[in-house]
CSV table of C-alpha atoms and ligand atoms in Angstrom, one decimal:
chain,number,residue,atom,x,y,z
O,225,MET,CA,-5.9,-3.9,8.7
O,226,LYS,CA,-8.9,-2.2,7.0
O,227,LEU,CA,-8.2,1.3,8.7
O,228,ALA,CA,-4.2,0.9,7.5
O,229,MET,CA,-5.7,0.2,4.1
O,230,ILE,CA,-8.0,2.7,3.6
O,231,CYS,CA,-5.4,5.1,4.7
O,232,SER,CA,-2.8,3.9,1.8
O,233,ALA,CA,-5.8,4.1,-0.6
O,234,VAL,CA,-6.2,7.9,0.3
O,235,ASP,CA,-2.7,8.9,0.3
O,236,PRO,CA,-0.4,6.1,-1.6
O,237,THR,CA,2.7,7.8,-0.4
O,238,ILE,CA,2.3,6.7,3.2
O,239,GLY,CA,4.3,4.0,2.2
O,240,GLY,CA,2.6,0.6,2.0
O,241,VAL,CA,1.3,-1.8,4.4
O,242,LEU,CA,2.9,-4.7,6.4
O,243,VAL,CA,0.5,-7.2,7.6
O,244,PHE,CA,2.0,-9.9,10.2
O,245,GLY,CA,-0.7,-12.5,11.1
O,246,ASP,CA,-2.0,-16.0,11.1
O,247,ARG,CA,-3.0,-17.8,7.7
O,248,GLY,CA,-6.5,-18.2,6.7
O,249,THR,CA,-7.5,-14.7,8.5
O,250,GLY,CA,-8.2,-13.1,5.2
O,251,LYS,CA,-5.3,-10.7,4.3
O,252,SER,CA,-5.2,-11.2,0.9
O,253,THR,CA,-9.1,-11.1,0.3
O,254,ALA,CA,-9.3,-7.8,2.3
O,255,VAL,CA,-6.4,-6.5,-0.6
O,256,ARG,CA,-8.5,-7.8,-3.3
O,257,ALA,CA,-11.7,-6.4,-2.2
O,258,LEU,CA,-10.4,-2.7,-1.4
O,259,ALA,CA,-8.7,-2.7,-5.1
O,260,ALA,CA,-12.3,-4.2,-6.5
O,261,LEU,CA,-13.9,-1.4,-4.4
O,262,LEU,CA,-11.9,1.2,-5.8
O,263,PRO,CA,-13.5,3.5,-9.0
O,264,PRO,CA,-12.1,1.6,-12.3
O,265,MET,CA,-9.1,4.1,-13.7
O,266,HIS,CA,-8.8,5.9,-17.0
O,267,ALA,CA,-5.7,4.2,-18.7
O,268,VAL,CA,-3.9,4.9,-22.0
O,269,VAL,CA,-5.4,2.4,-24.6
O,270,GLY,CA,-2.3,0.2,-25.9
O,271,CYS,CA,0.1,1.4,-23.1
O,272,ARG,CA,2.0,-1.4,-21.2
O,273,TYR,CA,2.0,0.4,-17.9
O,274,ALA,CA,-1.7,1.6,-17.9
O,275,CYS,CA,-0.9,5.2,-18.0
O,276,ASP,CA,-3.3,8.0,-16.6
O,277,PRO,CA,-3.8,10.2,-19.5
O,278,GLU,CA,-4.7,13.1,-17.1
O,279,LEU,CA,-1.3,13.0,-15.7
O,280,GLU,CA,1.4,14.2,-18.1
O,281,GLU,CA,4.4,14.4,-15.9
O,282,ALA,CA,4.1,10.5,-15.0
O,283,LEU,CA,3.5,9.3,-18.8
O,284,CYS,CA,5.8,6.4,-19.9
O,285,GLU,CA,8.1,7.1,-22.7
O,286,GLU,CA,5.8,5.5,-25.6
O,287,CYS,CA,2.8,7.5,-24.3
O,288,ARG,CA,4.7,10.8,-24.5
O,289,GLU,CA,5.6,10.0,-28.2
O,290,ARG,CA,1.7,8.9,-28.6
O,291,ALA,CA,0.8,12.4,-27.2
O,292,ARG,CA,2.8,14.1,-29.8
O,293,HIS,CA,0.4,13.1,-32.3
O,294,GLY,CA,-2.9,14.0,-30.9
O,295,PRO,CA,-4.7,13.4,-28.0
O,296,LEU,CA,-4.4,10.3,-25.9
O,297,LYS,CA,-7.0,7.8,-26.3
O,298,HIS,CA,-8.2,5.9,-23.1
O,299,LYS,CA,-10.4,3.4,-21.6
O,300,LEU,CA,-11.5,2.3,-18.3
O,301,VAL,CA,-9.9,-0.7,-16.6
O,302,PRO,CA,-9.6,-2.1,-13.0
O,303,VAL,CA,-7.2,-1.0,-10.2
O,304,PRO,CA,-4.7,-3.9,-10.5
O,305,VAL,CA,-3.8,-6.1,-7.7
O,306,VAL,CA,-0.7,-8.1,-8.9
O,307,ASP,CA,0.5,-11.1,-6.8
O,308,MET,CA,4.0,-11.2,-6.5
O,309,PRO,CA,5.2,-15.5,-6.1
O,310,LEU,CA,7.9,-16.6,-4.1
O,311,GLY,CA,10.9,-17.6,-5.7
O,312,VAL,CA,10.2,-15.1,-8.3
O,313,THR,CA,13.4,-13.7,-10.2
O,314,GLU,CA,14.7,-10.4,-10.7
O,315,ASP,CA,13.7,-10.2,-14.1
O,316,ARG,CA,10.4,-10.8,-13.6
O,317,VAL,CA,9.9,-8.2,-11.2
O,318,VAL,CA,11.6,-5.3,-13.0
O,319,GLY,CA,11.1,-6.5,-16.5
O,320,ALA,CA,13.8,-7.8,-18.8
O,321,LEU,CA,15.6,-6.0,-21.6
O,322,ASP,CA,16.6,-7.9,-24.4
O,323,LEU,CA,20.2,-7.1,-25.2
O,324,GLU,CA,20.3,-9.6,-28.2
O,325,ARG,CA,17.8,-7.8,-30.4
O,326,ALA,CA,19.3,-4.2,-28.8
O,327,LEU,CA,22.3,-5.2,-30.7
O,328,SER,CA,21.1,-7.3,-33.8
O,329,GLN,CA,18.2,-5.0,-34.7
O,330,GLY,CA,19.1,-1.8,-32.9
O,331,VAL,CA,15.6,-1.8,-31.1
O,332,LYS,CA,15.2,-1.2,-27.5
O,333,ALA,CA,13.1,-4.3,-26.4
O,334,PHE,CA,11.8,-4.5,-23.0
O,335,GLU,CA,9.6,-7.0,-21.8
O,336,PRO,CA,7.7,-5.5,-18.6
O,337,GLY,CA,7.7,-7.2,-15.5
O,338,LEU,CA,5.2,-7.3,-12.5
O,339,LEU,CA,6.1,-3.7,-11.5
O,340,ALA,CA,4.8,-2.4,-14.7
O,341,ARG,CA,1.5,-4.5,-14.2
O,342,ALA,CA,1.2,-2.9,-10.7
O,343,ASN,CA,1.3,0.7,-11.6
O,344,ARG,CA,-1.8,2.7,-10.1
O,345,GLY,CA,-2.8,-0.5,-7.9
O,346,PHE,CA,-1.7,-2.9,-5.5
O,347,LEU,CA,1.6,-5.0,-5.4
O,348,TYR,CA,0.9,-7.9,-2.6
O,349,ILE,CA,3.7,-9.8,-1.5
O,350,ASP,CA,2.6,-13.0,0.5
O,351,GLU,CA,5.1,-13.9,3.2
O,352,VAL,CA,7.4,-11.1,2.4
O,353,ASN,CA,9.5,-12.1,5.4
O,354,LEU,CA,10.7,-15.2,2.7
O,355,LEU,CA,11.4,-12.9,0.1
O,356,GLU,CA,15.3,-11.9,-0.7
O,357,ASP,CA,16.4,-8.8,1.0
O,358,HIS,CA,17.6,-7.5,-2.2
O,359,LEU,CA,14.2,-8.2,-3.6
O,360,VAL,CA,12.5,-6.2,-0.9
O,361,ASP,CA,14.9,-3.2,-0.7
O,362,LEU,CA,14.1,-2.9,-4.7
O,363,LEU,CA,10.3,-2.9,-4.2
O,364,ILE,CA,10.7,-0.3,-1.4
O,365,ASP,CA,12.8,1.7,-3.5
O,366,VAL,CA,10.3,2.0,-6.5
O,367,ALA,CA,7.2,2.5,-4.5
O,368,ALA,CA,8.7,5.2,-3.0
O,369,SER,CA,10.0,7.0,-5.9
O,370,GLY,CA,7.0,5.6,-8.3
O,371,GLU,CA,9.5,5.1,-11.2
O,372,ASN,CA,11.1,2.0,-12.0
O,373,LEU,CA,14.7,2.1,-13.9
O,374,VAL,CA,16.3,-1.1,-15.3
O,375,GLU,CA,19.9,-0.7,-16.9
O,376,ARG,CA,21.6,-3.5,-18.7
O,377,GLU,CA,24.8,-2.9,-20.2
O,378,GLY,CA,24.6,0.9,-21.4
O,379,LEU,CA,20.8,0.6,-22.2
O,380,SER,CA,18.2,1.8,-19.8
O,381,VAL,CA,14.2,1.9,-19.6
O,382,ARG,CA,12.4,3.5,-17.3
O,383,HIS,CA,8.7,3.7,-16.8
O,384,PRO,CA,5.9,4.8,-14.0
O,385,ALA,CA,5.3,2.2,-11.1
O,386,ARG,CA,3.2,3.9,-8.7
O,387,PHE,CA,1.8,1.2,-6.1
O,388,VAL,CA,0.8,0.6,-2.8
O,389,LEU,CA,3.0,-2.4,-1.4
O,390,ILE,CA,1.3,-4.7,1.1
O,391,GLY,CA,3.3,-7.5,2.4
O,392,SER,CA,2.5,-10.0,4.5
O,393,GLY,CA,4.0,-12.1,6.6
O,394,ASN,CA,4.2,-14.8,9.6
O,395,PRO,CA,6.7,-13.5,12.4
O,396,GLU,CA,7.3,-17.1,13.4
O,397,GLU,CA,8.8,-17.8,10.0
O,398,GLY,CA,11.2,-15.8,10.1
O,399,GLU,CA,11.8,-12.0,10.5
O,400,LEU,CA,11.9,-8.7,8.3
O,401,ARG,CA,15.5,-7.0,9.0
O,402,PRO,CA,14.7,-3.9,11.1
O,403,GLN,CA,15.8,-1.7,8.0
O,404,LEU,CA,13.4,-3.0,5.9
O,405,LEU,CA,10.6,-3.0,8.7
O,406,ASP,CA,11.1,0.9,9.0
O,407,ARG,CA,10.5,1.6,5.4
O,408,PHE,CA,7.1,0.5,5.5
O,409,GLY,CA,4.4,2.9,6.1
O,410,LEU,CA,2.2,1.2,8.2
O,411,SER,CA,2.0,-2.2,9.8
O,412,VAL,CA,-1.0,-3.8,11.6
O,413,GLU,CA,-1.2,-7.4,13.4
O,414,VAL,CA,-4.2,-9.7,12.0
O,415,SER,CA,-5.1,-12.6,14.2
O,416,THR,CA,-7.9,-15.2,14.5
O,417,PRO,CA,-10.8,-14.1,16.2
O,418,THR,CA,-11.3,-15.3,19.3
O,419,GLU,CA,-14.8,-14.5,20.1
O,420,LEU,CA,-17.5,-16.6,19.3
O,421,GLY,CA,-19.9,-14.2,17.4
O,422,GLU,CA,-17.3,-12.7,15.3
O,423,ARG,CA,-16.3,-16.0,14.1
O,424,VAL,CA,-20.1,-17.2,13.0
O,425,ASP,CA,-20.1,-14.1,11.7
O,426,VAL,CA,-17.2,-14.5,9.4
O,427,ILE,CA,-18.1,-18.0,8.4
O,428,LYS,CA,-21.8,-16.8,7.7
O,429,ARG,CA,-20.7,-14.4,5.5
O,430,ARG,CA,-18.0,-16.5,3.8
O,431,ASP,CA,-20.5,-19.1,3.1
O,432,GLU,CA,-23.0,-16.7,1.6
O,433,PHE,CA,-20.4,-15.3,-0.6
O,434,GLU,CA,-19.9,-18.7,-1.9
O,435,ARG,CA,-23.2,-19.9,-2.4
O,436,ASP,CA,-24.6,-16.6,-4.4
O,437,ARG,CA,-22.1,-14.3,-5.3
O,438,ARG,CA,-24.4,-12.2,-7.0
O,439,ALA,CA,-26.8,-12.0,-4.2
O,440,PHE,CA,-23.9,-11.5,-1.7
O,441,VAL,CA,-22.3,-8.6,-3.6
O,442,ALA,CA,-25.6,-6.9,-4.4
O,443,LYS,CA,-26.5,-7.0,-0.6
O,444,TRP,CA,-23.0,-4.8,0.4
O,445,LYS,CA,-23.3,-2.8,-2.6
O,446,LYS,CA,-24.6,0.3,-0.7
O,447,HIS,CA,-22.2,-0.4,1.8
O,448,ASP,CA,-19.3,-0.3,-0.8
O,449,ASP,CA,-20.6,2.5,-2.7
O,450,ALA,CA,-20.5,4.9,0.2
O,451,LEU,CA,-17.2,3.4,1.3
O,452,ARG,CA,-16.0,4.4,-2.4
O,453,ARG,CA,-17.3,7.8,-2.4
O,454,ARG,CA,-16.0,8.6,0.8
O,455,ILE,CA,-12.1,7.3,-0.3
O,456,VAL,CA,-12.6,9.3,-3.3
O,457,ALA,CA,-13.5,12.7,-1.8
O,458,GLY,CA,-10.9,11.8,0.5
O,459,ARG,CA,-8.2,11.6,-2.2
O,460,ARG,CA,-9.4,14.8,-3.6
O,461,ARG,CA,-9.0,16.4,-0.3
O,462,VAL,CA,-5.6,15.1,1.4
O,463,ALA,CA,-4.0,17.7,-0.1
O,464,ASP,CA,-5.7,20.6,1.3
O,465,ILE,CA,-6.9,19.7,4.9
O,466,ASP,CA,-5.8,21.9,7.6
O,467,LEU,CA,-2.7,20.7,9.8
O,468,PRO,CA,-2.6,22.8,12.9
O,469,GLU,CA,1.1,23.0,14.3
O,470,SER,CA,-0.2,21.3,17.5
O,471,VAL,CA,-1.0,18.0,16.0
O,472,LEU,CA,2.5,18.2,14.5
O,473,GLU,CA,3.7,19.2,18.0
O,474,SER,CA,1.9,15.8,19.1
O,475,ALA,CA,3.4,14.1,16.7
O,476,ALA,CA,6.9,14.8,17.4
O,477,ARG,CA,6.4,14.6,21.4
O,478,LEU,CA,5.0,10.7,21.0
O,479,CYS,CA,8.2,10.0,18.8
O,480,MET,CA,10.2,11.3,21.1
O,481,GLN,CA,8.4,9.1,24.2
O,482,LEU,CA,9.2,6.2,22.3
O,483,GLY,CA,12.6,7.1,21.4
O,484,THR,CA,12.0,6.4,17.6
O,485,ASP,CA,15.1,6.8,14.8
O,486,GLY,CA,15.2,9.7,12.6
O,487,LEU,CA,12.2,11.8,11.4
O,488,ARG,CA,10.2,9.0,8.9
O,489,ALA,CA,8.3,8.0,12.0
O,490,GLU,CA,7.2,11.5,12.4
O,491,LEU,CA,6.5,11.9,8.9
O,492,THR,CA,4.4,8.7,8.3
O,493,LEU,CA,2.4,9.9,11.2
O,494,ILE,CA,1.4,12.8,10.1
O,495,ARG,CA,0.5,11.4,6.4
O,496,ALA,CA,-1.5,8.8,8.1
O,497,ALA,CA,-3.5,11.3,10.1
O,498,ARG,CA,-4.0,13.5,7.4
O,499,ALA,CA,-5.5,10.5,5.2
O,500,LEU,CA,-7.7,9.5,7.9
O,501,GLY,CA,-8.8,13.0,8.6
O,502,SER,CA,-9.5,13.3,4.7
O,503,PHE,CA,-11.0,10.1,4.5
O,504,GLU,CA,-13.7,11.3,8.0
O,505,GLN,CA,-14.1,14.7,6.2
O,506,ALA,CA,-12.9,16.6,9.2
O,507,ALA,CA,-12.2,20.5,9.2
O,508,ALA,CA,-8.7,19.8,10.2
O,509,VAL,CA,-6.4,16.9,11.5
O,510,ASP,CA,-6.3,16.4,15.0
O,511,VAL,CA,-4.7,14.2,17.9
O,512,SER,CA,-7.9,11.9,17.5
O,513,HIS,CA,-6.8,10.9,14.0
O,514,LEU,CA,-3.1,10.8,15.3
O,515,ARG,CA,-4.2,8.3,18.1
O,516,ARG,CA,-5.9,6.2,15.9
O,517,VAL,CA,-2.8,5.7,13.3
O,518,ALA,CA,-0.1,5.9,16.4
O,519,ALA,CA,0.1,2.1,16.6
O,520,PRO,CA,0.1,1.4,12.8
O,521,ALA,CA,2.2,3.8,12.1
O,522,LEU,CA,5.0,3.3,14.8
O,523,ARG,CA,5.1,-0.4,16.1
O,524,HIS,CA,7.1,-1.3,13.4
O,525,ARG,CA,9.9,1.3,14.1
O,526,LEU,CA,10.7,0.6,18.0
O,527,ARG,CA,13.9,-0.5,19.0
O,528,ARG,CA,13.9,-4.0,21.0
O,529,ASP,CA,13.9,-3.0,24.6
O,530,PRO,CA,15.3,-5.9,26.6
O,531,LEU,CA,14.3,-4.4,29.8
O,532,ASP,CA,10.5,-4.4,28.7
O,533,GLU,CA,8.9,-7.5,27.7
O,534,SER,CA,5.5,-6.0,26.7
O,535,GLY,CA,5.0,-5.9,22.9
O,536,SER,CA,5.3,-3.1,21.0
O,537,GLY,CA,1.6,-2.3,20.2
O,538,ALA,CA,1.5,-1.8,24.3
O,539,ARG,CA,4.3,0.3,24.3
O,540,VAL,CA,2.9,3.0,21.6
O,541,GLU,CA,-0.4,2.4,23.9
O,542,ARG,CA,1.3,3.3,27.0
O,543,ALA,CA,3.4,6.2,25.0
O,544,LEU,CA,0.1,7.8,23.9
O,545,HIS,CA,-1.6,7.7,27.4
O,546,GLU,CA,1.9,9.5,28.7
O,547,VAL,CA,1.5,12.3,26.2
O,548,PHE,CA,-2.0,12.7,25.7
O,549,GLY,CA,-3.4,11.6,29.1
O,550,GLU,CA,-6.9,9.8,29.1
E,654,ZN,ZN1,2.2,5.0,-20.8
């Protein structure tokens, strides 16, 4: 899960992470921890979408207007993590246009929703498999386009909404439709640790954290700072890192071996490998990066094979073995 989230933080266009697994395994803690680790962002003062003053093409309408009257004032704000509550209405998610005010006062009154708050951060959906399909569809569309468009009776508002979508779910409580599964970039399975030492370590750290948060944070600061620097450096590098033809071919061969539909699998696989290579400061993306992101990038895209009872993770492993050998 950490690997998948770091790749998404380096390159948010990977398309989010789906996390399957038991309750109480630290899924939402991991999302919050990653967001807290990222450097605070410059946001335009007074903007409801926390626009990036440096990114002119992604400014909201209001900031474009502000920019006409002089340089944009900005301040540092933490990277947002927005929780999507179950049973939430579409208006709360996308925002609400007040038609009455528009008609009576002639002003475009828009009450931003959760998508506005998630801009430039993370949107976390616990139990994504219990959310209505059309909402999941909508979230994936917005995450992919980076923009939220709200239309009511001829009125429309659009605003930037670039975020990394993290969905968690327990596969025993209903499944996601394959059409939705396939649209998430990466997927991982989180399980309760079965090794004694690992369990004891987790409990110890949690206990330390609860008894003295400040001491705990201080103890891990060096480690966190180093991780933050690598993510930031990876982000800068991701556009330029060399991607050899041979790696592209290996990705395509792997997807052919697994029989994935369409080309989304290859694209995600390559993006994730590139993010990982950038994070690790490699000179070029190589097959070892590809191998490490193969399971999270491909596992949820496999069609059910009635003759093959092994899990999808195992099938990806087998295909890796067949394509790359030892
Ligand atoms: Zn703005």
